[in-house]
Short mmCIF file of C-alpha atoms and ligand atoms in Angstrom, two decimals:
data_model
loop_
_atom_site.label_atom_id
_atom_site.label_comp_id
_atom_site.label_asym_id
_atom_site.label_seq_id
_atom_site.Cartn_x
_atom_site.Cartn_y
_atom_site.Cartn_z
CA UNK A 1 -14.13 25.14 8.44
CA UNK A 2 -10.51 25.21 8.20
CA UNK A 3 -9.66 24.26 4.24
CA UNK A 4 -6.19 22.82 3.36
CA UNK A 5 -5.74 22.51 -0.45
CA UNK A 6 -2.52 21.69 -1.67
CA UNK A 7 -2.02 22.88 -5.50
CA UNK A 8 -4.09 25.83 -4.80
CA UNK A 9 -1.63 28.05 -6.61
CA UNK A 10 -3.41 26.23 -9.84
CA UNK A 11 -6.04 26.01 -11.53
CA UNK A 12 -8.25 24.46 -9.92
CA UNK A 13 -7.16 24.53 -6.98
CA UNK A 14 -7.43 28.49 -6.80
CA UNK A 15 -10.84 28.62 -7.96
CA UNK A 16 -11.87 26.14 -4.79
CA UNK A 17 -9.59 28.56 -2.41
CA UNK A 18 -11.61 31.66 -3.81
CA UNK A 19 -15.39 29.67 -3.68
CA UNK A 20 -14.37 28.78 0.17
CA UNK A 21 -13.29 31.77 1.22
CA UNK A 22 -16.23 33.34 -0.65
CA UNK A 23 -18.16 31.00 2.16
CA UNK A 24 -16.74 31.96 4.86
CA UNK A 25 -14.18 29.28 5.42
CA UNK A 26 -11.03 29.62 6.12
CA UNK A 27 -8.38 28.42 3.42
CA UNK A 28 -4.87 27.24 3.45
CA UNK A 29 -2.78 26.91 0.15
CA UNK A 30 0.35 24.80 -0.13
CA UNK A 31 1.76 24.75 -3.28
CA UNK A 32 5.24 24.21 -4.81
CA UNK A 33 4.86 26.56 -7.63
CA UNK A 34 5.97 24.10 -10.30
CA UNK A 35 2.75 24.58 -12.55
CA UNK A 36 0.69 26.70 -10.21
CA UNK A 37 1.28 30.69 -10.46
CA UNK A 38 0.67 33.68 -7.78
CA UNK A 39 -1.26 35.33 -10.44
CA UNK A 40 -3.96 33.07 -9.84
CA UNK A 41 -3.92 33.43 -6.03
CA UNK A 42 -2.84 37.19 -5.41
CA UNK A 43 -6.54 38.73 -5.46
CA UNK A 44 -7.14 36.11 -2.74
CA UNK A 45 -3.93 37.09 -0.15
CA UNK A 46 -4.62 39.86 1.44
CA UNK A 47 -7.82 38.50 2.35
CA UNK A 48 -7.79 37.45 6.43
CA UNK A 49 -8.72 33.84 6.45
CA UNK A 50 -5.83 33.24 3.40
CA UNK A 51 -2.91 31.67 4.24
CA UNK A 52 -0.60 30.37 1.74
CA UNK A 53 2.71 27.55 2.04
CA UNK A 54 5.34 27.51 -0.25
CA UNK A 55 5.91 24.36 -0.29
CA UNK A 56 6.58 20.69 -1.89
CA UNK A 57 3.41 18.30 -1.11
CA UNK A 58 5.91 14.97 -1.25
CA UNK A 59 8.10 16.00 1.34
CA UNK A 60 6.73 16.01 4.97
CA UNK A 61 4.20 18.60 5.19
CA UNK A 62 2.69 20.25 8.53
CA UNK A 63 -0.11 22.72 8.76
CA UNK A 64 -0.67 24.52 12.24
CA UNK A 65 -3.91 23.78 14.41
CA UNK A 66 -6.86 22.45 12.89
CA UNK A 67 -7.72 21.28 10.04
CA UNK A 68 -11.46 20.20 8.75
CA UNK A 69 -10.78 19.25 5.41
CA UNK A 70 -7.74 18.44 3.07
CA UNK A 71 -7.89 18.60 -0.74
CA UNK A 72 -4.97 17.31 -2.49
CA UNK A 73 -5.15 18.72 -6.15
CA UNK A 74 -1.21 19.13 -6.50
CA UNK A 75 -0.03 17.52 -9.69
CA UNK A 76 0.78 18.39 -13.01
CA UNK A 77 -1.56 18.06 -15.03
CA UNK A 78 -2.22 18.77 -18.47
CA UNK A 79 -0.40 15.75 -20.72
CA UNK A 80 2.16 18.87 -21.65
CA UNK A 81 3.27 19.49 -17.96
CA UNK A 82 3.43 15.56 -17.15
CA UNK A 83 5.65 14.98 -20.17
CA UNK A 84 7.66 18.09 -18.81
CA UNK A 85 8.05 16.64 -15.30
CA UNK A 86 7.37 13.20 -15.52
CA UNK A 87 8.82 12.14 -11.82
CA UNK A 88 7.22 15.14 -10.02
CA UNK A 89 3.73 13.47 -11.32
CA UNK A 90 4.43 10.31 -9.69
CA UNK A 91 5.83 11.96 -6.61
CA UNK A 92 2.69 14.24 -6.55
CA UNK A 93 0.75 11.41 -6.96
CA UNK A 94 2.18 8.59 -4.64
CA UNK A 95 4.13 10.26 -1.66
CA UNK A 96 2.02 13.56 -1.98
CA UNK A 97 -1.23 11.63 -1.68
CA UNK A 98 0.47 9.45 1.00
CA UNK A 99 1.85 12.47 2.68
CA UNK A 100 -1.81 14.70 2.75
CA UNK A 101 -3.93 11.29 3.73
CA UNK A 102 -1.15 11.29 6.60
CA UNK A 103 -2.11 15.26 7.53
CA UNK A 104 -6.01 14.32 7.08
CA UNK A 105 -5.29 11.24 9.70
CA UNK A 106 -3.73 13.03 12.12
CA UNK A 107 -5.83 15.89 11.95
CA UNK A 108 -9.30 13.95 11.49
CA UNK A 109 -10.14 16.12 8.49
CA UNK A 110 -11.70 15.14 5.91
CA UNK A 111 -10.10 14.20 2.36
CA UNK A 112 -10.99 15.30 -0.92
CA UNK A 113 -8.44 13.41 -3.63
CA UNK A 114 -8.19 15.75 -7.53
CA UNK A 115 -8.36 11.77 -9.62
CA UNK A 116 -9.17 11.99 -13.25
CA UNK A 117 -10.71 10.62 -15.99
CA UNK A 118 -7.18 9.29 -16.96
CA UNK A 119 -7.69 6.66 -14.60
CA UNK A 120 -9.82 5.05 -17.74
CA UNK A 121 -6.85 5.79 -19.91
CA UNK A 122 -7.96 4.97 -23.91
CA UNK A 123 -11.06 3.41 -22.81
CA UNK A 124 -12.92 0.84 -24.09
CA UNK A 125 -16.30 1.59 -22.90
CA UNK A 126 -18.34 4.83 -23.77
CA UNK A 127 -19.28 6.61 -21.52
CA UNK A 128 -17.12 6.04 -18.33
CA UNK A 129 -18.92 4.80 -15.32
CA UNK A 130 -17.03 4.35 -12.37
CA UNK A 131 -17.31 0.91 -12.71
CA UNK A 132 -15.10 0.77 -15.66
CA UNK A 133 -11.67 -0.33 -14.36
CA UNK A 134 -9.93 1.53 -17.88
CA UNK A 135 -7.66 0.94 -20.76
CA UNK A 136 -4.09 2.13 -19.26
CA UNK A 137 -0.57 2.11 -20.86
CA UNK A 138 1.57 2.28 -17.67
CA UNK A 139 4.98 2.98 -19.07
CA UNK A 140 3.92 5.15 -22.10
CA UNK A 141 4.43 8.75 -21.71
CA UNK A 142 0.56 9.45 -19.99
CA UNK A 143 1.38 6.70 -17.95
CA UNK A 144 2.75 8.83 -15.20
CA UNK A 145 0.56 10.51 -14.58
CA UNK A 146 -2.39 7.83 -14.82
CA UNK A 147 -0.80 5.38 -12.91
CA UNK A 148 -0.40 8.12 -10.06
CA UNK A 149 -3.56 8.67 -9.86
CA UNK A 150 -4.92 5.32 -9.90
CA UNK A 151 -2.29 4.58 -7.14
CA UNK A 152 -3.75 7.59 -5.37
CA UNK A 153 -7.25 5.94 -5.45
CA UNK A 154 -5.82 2.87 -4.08
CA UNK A 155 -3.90 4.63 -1.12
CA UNK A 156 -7.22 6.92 -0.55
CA UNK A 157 -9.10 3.80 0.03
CA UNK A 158 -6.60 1.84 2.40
CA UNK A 159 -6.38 4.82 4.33
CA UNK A 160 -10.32 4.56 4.23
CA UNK A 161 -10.73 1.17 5.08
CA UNK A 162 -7.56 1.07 7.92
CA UNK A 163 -7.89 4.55 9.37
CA UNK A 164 -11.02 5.37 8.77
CA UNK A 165 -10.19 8.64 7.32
CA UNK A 166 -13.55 10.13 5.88
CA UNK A 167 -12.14 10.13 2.30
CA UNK A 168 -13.81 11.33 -1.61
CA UNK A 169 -12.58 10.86 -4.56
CA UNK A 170 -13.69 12.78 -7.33
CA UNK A 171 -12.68 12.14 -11.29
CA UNK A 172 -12.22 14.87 -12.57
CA UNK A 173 -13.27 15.36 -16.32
CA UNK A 174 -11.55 17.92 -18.77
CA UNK A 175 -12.45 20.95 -17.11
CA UNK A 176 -11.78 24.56 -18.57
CA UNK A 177 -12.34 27.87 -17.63
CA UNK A 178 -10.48 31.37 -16.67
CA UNK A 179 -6.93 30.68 -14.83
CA UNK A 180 -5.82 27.87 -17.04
CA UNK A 181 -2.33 28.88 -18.48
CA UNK A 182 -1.62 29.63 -21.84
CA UNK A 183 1.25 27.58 -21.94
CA UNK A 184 -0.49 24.66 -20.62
CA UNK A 185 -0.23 22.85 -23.89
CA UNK A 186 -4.22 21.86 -23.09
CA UNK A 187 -6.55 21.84 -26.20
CA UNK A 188 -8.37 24.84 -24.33
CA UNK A 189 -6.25 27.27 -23.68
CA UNK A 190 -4.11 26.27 -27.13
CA UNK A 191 -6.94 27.25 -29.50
CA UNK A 192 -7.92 30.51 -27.92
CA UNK A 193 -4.06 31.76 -27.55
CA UNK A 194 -4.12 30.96 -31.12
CA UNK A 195 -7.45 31.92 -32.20
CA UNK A 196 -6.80 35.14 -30.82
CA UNK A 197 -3.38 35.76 -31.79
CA UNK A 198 -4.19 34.76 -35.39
CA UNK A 199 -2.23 31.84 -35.60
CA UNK A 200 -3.02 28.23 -36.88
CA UNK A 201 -4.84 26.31 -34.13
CA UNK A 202 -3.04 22.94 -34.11
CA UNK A 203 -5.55 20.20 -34.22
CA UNK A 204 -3.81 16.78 -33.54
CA UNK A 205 -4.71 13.93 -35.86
CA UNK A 206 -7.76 14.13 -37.66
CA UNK A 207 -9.31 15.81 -34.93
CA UNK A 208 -12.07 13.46 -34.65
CA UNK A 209 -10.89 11.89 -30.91
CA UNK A 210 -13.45 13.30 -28.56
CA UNK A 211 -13.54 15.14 -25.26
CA UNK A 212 -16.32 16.48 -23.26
CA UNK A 213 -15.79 19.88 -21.34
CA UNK A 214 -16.94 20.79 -17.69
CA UNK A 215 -16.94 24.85 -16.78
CA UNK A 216 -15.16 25.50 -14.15
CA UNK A 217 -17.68 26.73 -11.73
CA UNK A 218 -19.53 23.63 -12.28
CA UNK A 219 -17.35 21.61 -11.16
CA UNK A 220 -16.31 23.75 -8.04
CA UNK A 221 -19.94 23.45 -7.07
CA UNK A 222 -19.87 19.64 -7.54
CA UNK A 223 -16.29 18.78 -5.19
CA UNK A 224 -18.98 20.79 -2.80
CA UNK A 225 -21.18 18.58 -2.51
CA UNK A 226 -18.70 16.02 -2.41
CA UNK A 227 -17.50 17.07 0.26
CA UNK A 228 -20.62 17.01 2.13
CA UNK A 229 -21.43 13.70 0.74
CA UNK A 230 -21.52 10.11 1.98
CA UNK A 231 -19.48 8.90 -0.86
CA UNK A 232 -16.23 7.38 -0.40
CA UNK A 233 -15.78 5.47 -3.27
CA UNK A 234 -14.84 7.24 -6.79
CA UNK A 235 -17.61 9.81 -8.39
CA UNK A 236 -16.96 11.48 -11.62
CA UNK A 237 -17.20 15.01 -12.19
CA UNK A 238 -17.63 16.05 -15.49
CA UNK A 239 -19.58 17.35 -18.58
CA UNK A 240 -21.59 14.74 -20.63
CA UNK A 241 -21.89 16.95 -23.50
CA UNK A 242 -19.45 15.46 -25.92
CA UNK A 243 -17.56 16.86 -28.73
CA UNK A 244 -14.78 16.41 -31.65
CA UNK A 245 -11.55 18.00 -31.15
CA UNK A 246 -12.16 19.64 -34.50
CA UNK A 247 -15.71 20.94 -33.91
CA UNK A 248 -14.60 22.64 -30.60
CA UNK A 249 -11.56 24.19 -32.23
CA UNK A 250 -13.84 25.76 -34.81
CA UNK A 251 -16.60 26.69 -32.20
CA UNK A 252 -13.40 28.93 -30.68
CA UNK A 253 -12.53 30.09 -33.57
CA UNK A 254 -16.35 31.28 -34.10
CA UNK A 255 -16.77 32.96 -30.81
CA UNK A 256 -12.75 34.20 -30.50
CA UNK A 257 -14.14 36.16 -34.17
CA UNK A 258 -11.17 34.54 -35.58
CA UNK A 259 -9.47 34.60 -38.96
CA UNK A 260 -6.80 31.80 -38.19
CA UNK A 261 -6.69 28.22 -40.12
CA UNK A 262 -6.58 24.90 -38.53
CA UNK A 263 -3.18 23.17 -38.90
CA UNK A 264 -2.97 19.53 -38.53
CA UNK A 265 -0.40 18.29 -36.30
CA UNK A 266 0.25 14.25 -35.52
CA UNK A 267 -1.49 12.95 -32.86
CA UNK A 268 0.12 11.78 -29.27
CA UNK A 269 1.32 8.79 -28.42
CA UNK A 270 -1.97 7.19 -26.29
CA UNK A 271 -4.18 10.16 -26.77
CA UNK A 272 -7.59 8.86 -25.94
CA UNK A 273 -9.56 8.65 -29.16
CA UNK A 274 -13.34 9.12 -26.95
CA UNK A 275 -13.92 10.43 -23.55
CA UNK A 276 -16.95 10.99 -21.46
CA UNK A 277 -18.67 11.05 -18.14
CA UNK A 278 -20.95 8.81 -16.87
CA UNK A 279 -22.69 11.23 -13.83
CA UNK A 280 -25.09 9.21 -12.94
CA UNK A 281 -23.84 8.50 -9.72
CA UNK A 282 -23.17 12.57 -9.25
CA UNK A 283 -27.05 13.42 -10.23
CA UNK A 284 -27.87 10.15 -7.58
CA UNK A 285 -25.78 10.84 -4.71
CA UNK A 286 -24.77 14.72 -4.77
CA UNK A 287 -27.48 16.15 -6.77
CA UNK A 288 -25.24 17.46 -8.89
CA UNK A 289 -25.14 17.99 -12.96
CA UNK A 290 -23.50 20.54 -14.84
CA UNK A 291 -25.15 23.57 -15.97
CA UNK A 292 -22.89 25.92 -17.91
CA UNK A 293 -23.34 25.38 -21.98
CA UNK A 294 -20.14 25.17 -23.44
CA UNK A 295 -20.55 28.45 -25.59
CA UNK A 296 -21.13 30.39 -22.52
CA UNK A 297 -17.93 29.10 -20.88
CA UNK A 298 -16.07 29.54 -23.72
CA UNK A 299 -16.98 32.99 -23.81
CA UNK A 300 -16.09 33.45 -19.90
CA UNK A 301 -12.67 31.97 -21.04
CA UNK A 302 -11.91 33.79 -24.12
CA UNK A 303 -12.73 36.97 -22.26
CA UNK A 304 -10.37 36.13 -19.57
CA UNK A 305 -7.65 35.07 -22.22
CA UNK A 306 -8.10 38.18 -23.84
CA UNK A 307 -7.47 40.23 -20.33
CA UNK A 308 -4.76 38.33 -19.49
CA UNK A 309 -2.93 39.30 -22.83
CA UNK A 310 -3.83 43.03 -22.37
CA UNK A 311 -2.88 43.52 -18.83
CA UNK A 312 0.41 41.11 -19.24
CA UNK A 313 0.84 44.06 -21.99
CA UNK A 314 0.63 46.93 -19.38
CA UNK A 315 0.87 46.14 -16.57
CA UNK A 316 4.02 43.37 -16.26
CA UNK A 317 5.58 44.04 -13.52
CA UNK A 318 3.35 44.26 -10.27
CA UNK A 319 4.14 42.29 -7.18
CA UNK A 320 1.80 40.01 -5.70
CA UNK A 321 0.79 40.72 -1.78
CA UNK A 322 3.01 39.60 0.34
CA UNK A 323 0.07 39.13 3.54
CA UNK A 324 -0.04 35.40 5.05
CA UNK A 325 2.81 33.83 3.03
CA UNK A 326 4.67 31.58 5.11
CA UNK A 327 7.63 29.66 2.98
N1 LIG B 1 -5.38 18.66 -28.76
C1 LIG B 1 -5.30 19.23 -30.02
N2 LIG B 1 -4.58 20.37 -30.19
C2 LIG B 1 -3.92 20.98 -29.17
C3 LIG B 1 -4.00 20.41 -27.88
C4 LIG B 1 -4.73 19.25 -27.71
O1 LIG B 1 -5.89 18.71 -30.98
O2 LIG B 1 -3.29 22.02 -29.43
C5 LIG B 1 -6.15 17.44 -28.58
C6 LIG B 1 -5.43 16.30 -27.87
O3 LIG B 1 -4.73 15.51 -28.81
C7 LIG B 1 -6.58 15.57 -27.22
C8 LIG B 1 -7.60 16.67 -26.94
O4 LIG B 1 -7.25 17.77 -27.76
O5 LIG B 1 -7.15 14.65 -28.12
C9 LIG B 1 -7.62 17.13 -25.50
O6 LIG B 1 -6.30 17.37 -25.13
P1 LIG B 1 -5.92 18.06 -23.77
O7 LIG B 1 -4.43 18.25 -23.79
O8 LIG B 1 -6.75 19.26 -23.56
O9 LIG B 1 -6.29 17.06 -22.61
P2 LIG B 1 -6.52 15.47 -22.52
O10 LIG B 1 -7.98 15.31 -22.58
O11 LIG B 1 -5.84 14.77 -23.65
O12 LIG B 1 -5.95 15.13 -21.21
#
């Protein structure tokens, strides 16, 4: 197949580029560069069937010759990077998602939209089925990028039900893994920086809000079989194994063999206070459940953190490829 995946400078996005190239596919990745990084890509561009795009997913976007499948995972999108660029969520969002459905019609590919669990916003029920229509603020600060999304569900679907476009949606649960970014301002990658730099790790509120974490490689293998699915309407993707904010910031400070204290810092404005997957649509339709325990991940992640902060150390200043870069 020929892959388009816009974001695929991030994080997720790279580690689909890397599992379909890894398959034999070959992979194109557009991406702005706003939150996505060439560190994340650069093992993958000298490889043959890479091509990368520098470029902004809610202008007009072309991709030469064929295209089997499009997966739109641009966006912001850690609450940090949405409060940061508030407009470029929507735009991701709205005229991106109109703008790659567009590309999928044309092309008759296939589309794969990145939604989220933020779709449920604060929610009411627990867990989330994909029945649950949610609990969203629109014009409070998550709003954004919520509203986005659940717009992009709504334009996925018309172009489903008008064009026919072959369309899946997954909603996508907090996932974690290597190739987050420090700086993401995520609960993640905040308590191992911190954990492993010996600084408080800043627990919002009471730390008793909940979240439940999918590894990265799980999820990969799950907008797989989505992709080879018959499912057009919304499937989560996700981890049921819940937690406390509090609990997993002391699990990382167990397995980061950390001496830092947990700070308390006020809580956002429309944080969700519980938040977890319902998959059993995912273990009906794709066969798919999550495998990875979250100590095991967490390990993979700290280990990665922990490379990062000794290469960035050095080795600072190396170029990325410069093979297949069109811009
Ligand atoms: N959180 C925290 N400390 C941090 C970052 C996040 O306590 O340094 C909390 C945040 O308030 C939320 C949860 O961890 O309740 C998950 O936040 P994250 O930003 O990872 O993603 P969200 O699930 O809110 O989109």
């Amino acid at each position: 197949m020929r892959i388009l995946i816009t974001g695929g400078a991030g994080f997720l996005g790279s580690h689909l580029a890397e599992h379909f190239l890894g398959q034999g596919h070959r992979v194109i990745v557009l991406d702005n560069f706003i939150t996505g990084s060439i560190d994340n890509i650069k093992g993958l561009m000298p490889h043959p069937d890479f091509t990368l795009i520098k470029q902004d997913v809610t202008e007009y976007i072309s991709a030469p010759g064929r295209l089997d499948a499009v997966f739109h995972f641009a966006s912001p999108a850690s609450p940090a990077d949405y409060a940061q660029f508030p407009i470029q969520t929507l735009k991701a969002g709205a005229l991106g998602t109109h703008k790659t459905l567009g590309l999928a019609k044309d092309k008759r590919a296939v589309y794969v939209l990145a939604s989220t669990s933020e779709v449920y916003g604060d929610p009411l029920v627990s867990p989330q089925p994909e029945s649950y229509w949610g609990n969203v603020n629109p014009i409070g600060p998550r709003g954004v990028y919520d509203e986005a999304k659940r717009f992009a569900e709504a334009m996925a679907m018309a172009y489903h039900r008008t064009h026919r476009v072959k369309v899946h949606i997954a909603r996508i649960f907090n996932t974690y893994g290597p190739r987050m970014r420090k700086n993401d301002g995520r609960a993640v990658p905040n308590f191992i920086t911190q954990a492993l730099e010996g600084r408080p790790l800043t627990v919002y509120g009471r730390g008793r809000q909940t979240r439940s974490l999918c590894f990265v490689s799980d999820l990969v293998r799950g907008l797989d079989k989505l992709l080879h699915s018959g499912v057009a309407s919304p499937v989560n993707l996700g981890n049921p194994d819940e937690h406390a904010i509090i609990d997993i910031a002391r699990l990382i400070k167990r397995l980061a063999g950390s001496k830092s204290r947990i700070a308390f810092k006020p809580l956002p404005v429309d944080d969700p206070k519980v938040r977890r997957p319902d998959i059993s649509l995912a273990i009906a339709k794709l066969r798919w459940r999550p495998v990875v325990p979250l100590e095991d991940g967490l390990k993979r992640t700290i280990d990665y953190f922990r490379r990062q902060a000794s290469s960035y150390s050095s080795n600072e200043s190396s170029p990325p490829g410069k093979n297949n870069l069109i811009t």
